[in-house]
Short mmCIF file of C-alpha atoms in Angstrom, two decimals:
data_model
loop_
_atom_site.label_atom_id
_atom_site.label_comp_id
_atom_site.label_asym_id
_atom_site.label_seq_id
_atom_site.Cartn_x
_atom_site.Cartn_y
_atom_site.Cartn_z
CA MET A 1 83.71 204.47 34.41
CA SER A 2 80.95 201.98 34.16
CA PRO A 3 81.48 198.19 34.50
CA GLY A 4 82.84 196.71 31.25
CA ALA A 5 83.94 200.02 29.86
CA PRO A 6 87.41 200.03 28.16
CA ALA A 7 90.14 201.37 30.40
CA ILE A 8 92.13 204.30 29.17
CA ARG A 9 95.75 203.43 29.76
CA THR A 10 97.52 204.92 26.75
CA LEU A 11 97.19 207.92 24.45
CA ALA A 12 96.01 205.48 21.69
CA ASP A 13 93.17 204.38 23.98
CA LEU A 14 92.20 207.95 24.61
CA ALA A 15 92.17 208.72 20.92
CA ALA A 16 90.02 205.58 20.40
CA VAL A 17 87.34 206.50 22.90
CA ALA A 18 87.37 210.01 21.62
CA GLY A 19 86.47 208.83 18.16
CA VAL A 20 89.54 210.46 16.48
CA GLY A 21 89.38 209.82 12.72
CA ASP A 22 91.73 207.44 10.81
CA GLU A 23 93.78 210.24 9.24
CA ALA A 24 94.27 211.93 12.60
CA LEU A 25 95.07 208.62 14.31
CA ALA A 26 97.78 207.98 11.73
CA LEU A 27 99.66 211.05 13.10
CA LEU A 28 100.02 209.53 16.57
CA ARG A 29 103.56 208.40 17.40
CA PRO A 30 104.74 206.29 20.33
CA ARG A 31 106.94 209.22 21.55
CA HIS A 32 104.01 211.66 21.70
CA ALA A 33 102.91 213.19 25.01
CA PRO A 34 99.25 214.21 24.83
CA HIS A 35 99.92 217.94 24.23
CA GLU A 36 102.48 216.94 21.48
CA TYR A 37 99.85 214.90 19.70
CA LEU A 38 97.34 217.78 19.99
CA SER A 39 99.93 219.98 18.37
CA ALA A 40 100.50 217.47 15.59
CA LEU A 41 96.72 217.32 15.01
CA THR A 42 96.36 221.07 14.72
CA ALA A 43 99.49 221.42 12.47
CA ALA A 44 97.72 219.01 10.05
CA GLY A 45 94.44 220.87 10.31
CA HIS A 46 92.57 218.19 12.36
CA TYR A 47 91.02 220.67 14.75
CA PRO A 48 87.73 218.78 15.39
CA ASP A 49 89.72 215.65 16.29
CA ALA A 50 91.92 217.73 18.65
CA VAL A 51 88.78 219.00 20.40
CA ARG A 52 87.38 215.58 20.75
CA LEU A 53 90.63 214.34 22.23
CA LEU A 54 90.90 217.10 24.82
CA ALA A 55 87.23 216.82 25.75
CA HIS A 56 87.74 213.16 26.64
CA ALA A 57 90.96 213.91 28.53
CA LEU A 58 89.64 216.62 30.85
CA PRO A 59 87.90 215.65 34.06
CA ARG A 60 84.12 216.20 33.79
CA ARG A 61 83.76 219.33 35.85
CA GLU A 62 86.68 221.04 34.18
CA GLY A 63 85.45 219.85 30.77
CA VAL A 64 81.99 221.32 31.41
CA TRP A 65 83.61 224.56 32.39
CA TRP A 66 85.45 224.49 29.00
CA ALA A 67 82.16 223.96 27.15
CA TRP A 68 80.45 226.65 29.14
CA ALA A 69 83.21 229.23 28.47
CA THR A 70 83.22 228.51 24.71
CA ALA A 71 79.43 228.63 24.59
CA LYS A 72 79.40 231.87 26.48
CA ARG A 73 82.02 233.37 24.10
CA ALA A 74 80.05 232.25 21.03
CA ILE A 75 76.78 233.70 22.25
CA GLY A 76 78.18 237.14 23.03
CA ALA A 77 77.41 239.83 25.55
CA GLU A 78 73.73 239.84 25.03
CA PRO A 79 72.31 236.36 24.93
CA GLY A 80 68.63 235.71 24.73
CA ALA A 81 66.77 234.77 27.93
CA PRO A 82 66.79 230.96 27.38
CA ALA A 83 70.56 230.96 26.58
CA ALA A 84 71.28 233.14 29.61
CA ALA A 85 69.32 230.91 31.86
CA VAL A 86 71.08 227.78 30.84
CA LEU A 87 74.45 229.46 31.06
CA ASP A 88 73.61 230.55 34.55
CA ALA A 89 72.39 227.17 35.55
CA THR A 90 75.45 225.49 34.15
CA GLU A 91 77.71 227.94 35.99
CA ARG A 92 75.90 227.12 39.27
CA TRP A 93 76.60 223.38 38.74
CA ILE A 94 80.25 224.09 37.93
CA GLY A 95 80.53 226.10 41.18
CA GLN A 96 78.51 223.53 43.25
CA PRO A 97 77.91 220.23 41.39
CA SER A 98 74.88 219.18 43.35
CA GLU A 99 72.06 217.11 42.00
CA GLU A 100 69.64 220.02 42.23
CA HIS A 101 71.93 222.18 40.11
CA ARG A 102 72.50 219.26 37.65
CA HIS A 103 68.82 218.80 36.99
CA ALA A 104 68.23 222.54 36.78
CA ALA A 105 70.94 222.64 34.04
CA LEU A 106 69.04 219.97 32.14
CA ALA A 107 65.69 221.82 32.39
CA ALA A 108 67.28 225.00 31.21
CA ALA A 109 69.13 223.27 28.38
CA GLU A 110 65.96 221.71 27.08
CA ALA A 111 64.24 225.07 27.16
CA ALA A 112 67.11 226.78 25.24
CA GLY A 113 67.49 223.88 22.78
CA LEU A 114 70.02 221.10 22.85
CA ASP A 115 71.12 222.12 19.38
CA THR A 116 72.48 225.42 20.71
CA PRO A 117 75.91 226.01 22.36
CA ALA A 118 74.31 226.94 25.65
CA GLY A 119 72.09 223.90 25.58
CA GLY A 120 75.02 221.72 24.83
CA ALA A 121 76.83 223.01 27.83
CA GLY A 122 73.80 222.36 30.10
CA MET A 123 73.51 218.88 28.75
CA ALA A 124 77.20 218.25 29.37
CA ALA A 125 76.71 219.21 33.05
CA PHE A 126 73.64 216.88 33.35
CA LEU A 127 75.51 213.97 31.74
CA SER A 128 78.26 214.47 34.29
CA GLY A 129 76.09 213.01 37.00
CA PRO A 130 75.42 209.38 38.19
CA SER A 131 71.95 208.99 36.75
CA LEU A 132 69.65 210.05 33.93
CA ALA A 133 66.54 209.26 36.01
CA PRO A 134 64.38 212.08 37.48
CA PRO A 135 65.06 212.99 41.09
CA HIS A 136 62.09 211.02 42.43
CA ILE A 137 63.30 207.75 40.82
CA GLU A 138 65.64 205.88 43.23
CA GLN A 139 66.91 203.34 40.74
CA PRO A 140 69.85 204.92 38.90
CA VAL A 141 69.96 205.00 35.09
CA PRO A 142 73.59 205.43 34.27
CA PRO A 143 74.42 207.95 31.49
CA PRO A 144 76.07 206.77 28.26
CA GLU A 145 79.76 206.02 28.65
CA TYR A 146 81.73 209.20 27.84
CA GLY A 147 78.45 210.96 27.31
CA ALA A 148 79.57 214.06 29.03
CA ALA A 149 82.78 214.14 27.06
CA LYS A 150 80.87 213.85 23.76
CA ALA A 151 78.55 216.74 24.84
CA ILE A 152 81.55 218.85 25.84
CA ALA A 153 83.20 218.19 22.40
CA GLY A 154 79.91 218.83 20.58
CA THR A 155 79.52 222.14 22.39
CA VAL A 156 82.94 223.41 21.62
CA LEU A 157 82.68 222.52 18.00
CA MET A 158 79.12 224.02 17.71
CA SER A 159 80.37 227.15 19.34
CA ALA A 160 82.93 227.65 16.59
CA VAL A 161 80.46 227.66 13.75
CA VAL A 162 77.22 229.15 15.19
CA THR A 163 78.40 232.52 13.98
CA GLN A 164 81.01 233.37 11.32
CA PRO A 165 81.76 229.78 10.40
CA GLY A 166 84.48 230.87 8.11
CA GLN A 167 86.54 231.56 11.24
CA MET A 168 86.09 228.07 12.62
CA VAL A 169 89.78 227.22 12.60
CA GLU A 170 90.76 230.34 14.56
CA LYS A 171 87.99 229.84 17.07
CA LEU A 172 88.89 226.21 17.65
CA HIS A 173 92.55 227.13 17.96
CA ALA A 174 91.70 229.68 20.70
CA ALA A 175 89.39 227.22 22.38
CA LEU A 176 92.07 224.54 22.49
CA LEU A 177 94.51 226.98 23.99
CA GLN A 178 91.90 227.73 26.68
CA GLY A 179 91.41 224.02 27.26
CA LEU A 180 95.20 223.57 27.58
CA ASP A 181 95.29 226.33 30.13
CA VAL A 182 92.94 224.24 32.26
CA VAL A 183 95.17 221.23 31.74
CA ASP A 184 98.17 223.27 32.95
CA LYS A 185 96.27 224.63 36.03
CA ILE A 186 95.20 221.22 37.24
CA LYS A 187 98.52 219.59 36.24
CA LEU A 188 96.72 216.93 34.22
CA TRP A 189 99.74 216.35 31.96
CA PRO A 190 102.91 217.07 33.99
CA ALA A 191 105.16 216.78 30.92
CA MET A 192 103.46 219.77 29.28
CA THR A 193 105.86 222.72 29.36
CA ALA A 194 104.04 225.22 27.11
CA LEU A 195 100.50 226.13 26.00
CA GLU A 196 101.35 226.70 22.39
CA LEU A 197 99.77 224.71 19.63
CA ALA A 198 101.14 224.41 16.10
CA ALA A 199 99.12 226.37 13.50
CA PRO A 200 97.82 224.57 10.41
CA ALA A 201 100.45 224.09 7.69
CA ALA A 202 100.02 226.80 5.04
CA THR A 203 99.05 225.59 1.60
CA GLU A 204 100.38 226.97 -1.62
CA SER A 205 97.05 228.78 -2.16
CA ASP A 206 97.52 230.41 1.27
CA ALA A 207 100.97 231.74 0.55
CA PRO A 208 101.08 235.38 -0.72
CA GLU A 209 102.12 235.73 -4.30
CA ALA A 210 105.31 237.58 -5.12
CA PRO A 211 104.71 240.83 -7.00
CA PRO A 212 105.36 240.83 -10.72
CA ALA A 213 108.89 241.73 -11.76
CA LYS A 214 107.82 245.02 -13.36
CA ALA A 215 105.97 246.01 -10.19
CA ARG A 216 109.04 245.58 -8.01
CA LYS A 217 110.79 248.64 -6.91
CA THR A 218 114.44 248.78 -6.06
CA ARG A 219 115.45 250.89 -3.17
CA LYS A 220 118.15 253.45 -3.56
CA LYS A 221 120.93 253.25 -1.16
CA ARG A 222 120.85 256.09 1.36
CA THR A 223 124.13 257.90 1.94
CA VAL A 224 124.79 258.73 5.55
CA GLU A 225 126.21 262.26 5.60
#
């Protein structure tokens, strides 16, 4: 955290730095543990806000892995050469977060396009370092506060709509479960006891209609001989 940055002490602080919307923020209760608030957000359909919250909660390296995993899944088994290159570069940084690998992830991300899921993952890796300056510049240029978290959230959200945008909710739900699996493995939230998230509340239009009365069939009772 850079000097003068707001300290994250409470769940409300985390929601604030994550940029959670007003409607989603209104769902936060003093009793909520982080995973309970995430569940409340998904139950109300605030999936993008849930993604932003989790992206800002995860440590940078684990968050970049989450972005990389969702981007890789969105791109599919046969990515183009630029996307494959940035995914490989990002994976190398995750495995060994050196400055060489971080700058290589940036170069690959710029070649693939920062408006692509793979490019977003590579940029998230780059923003996880101490400086935006080229390697030959000794004077550090600190990245934007929470810049890596913003890039992580953007990558996860982008990955959900780059193909089949009509399935965005299902994709974000799966991505959040994957992110919570990371939370569980690193014991980020000790109070979390389950990886389940509430599904969005069904609306009346979503509920299946009952068949017309004349179309209903009554079953005859079977006699057991």
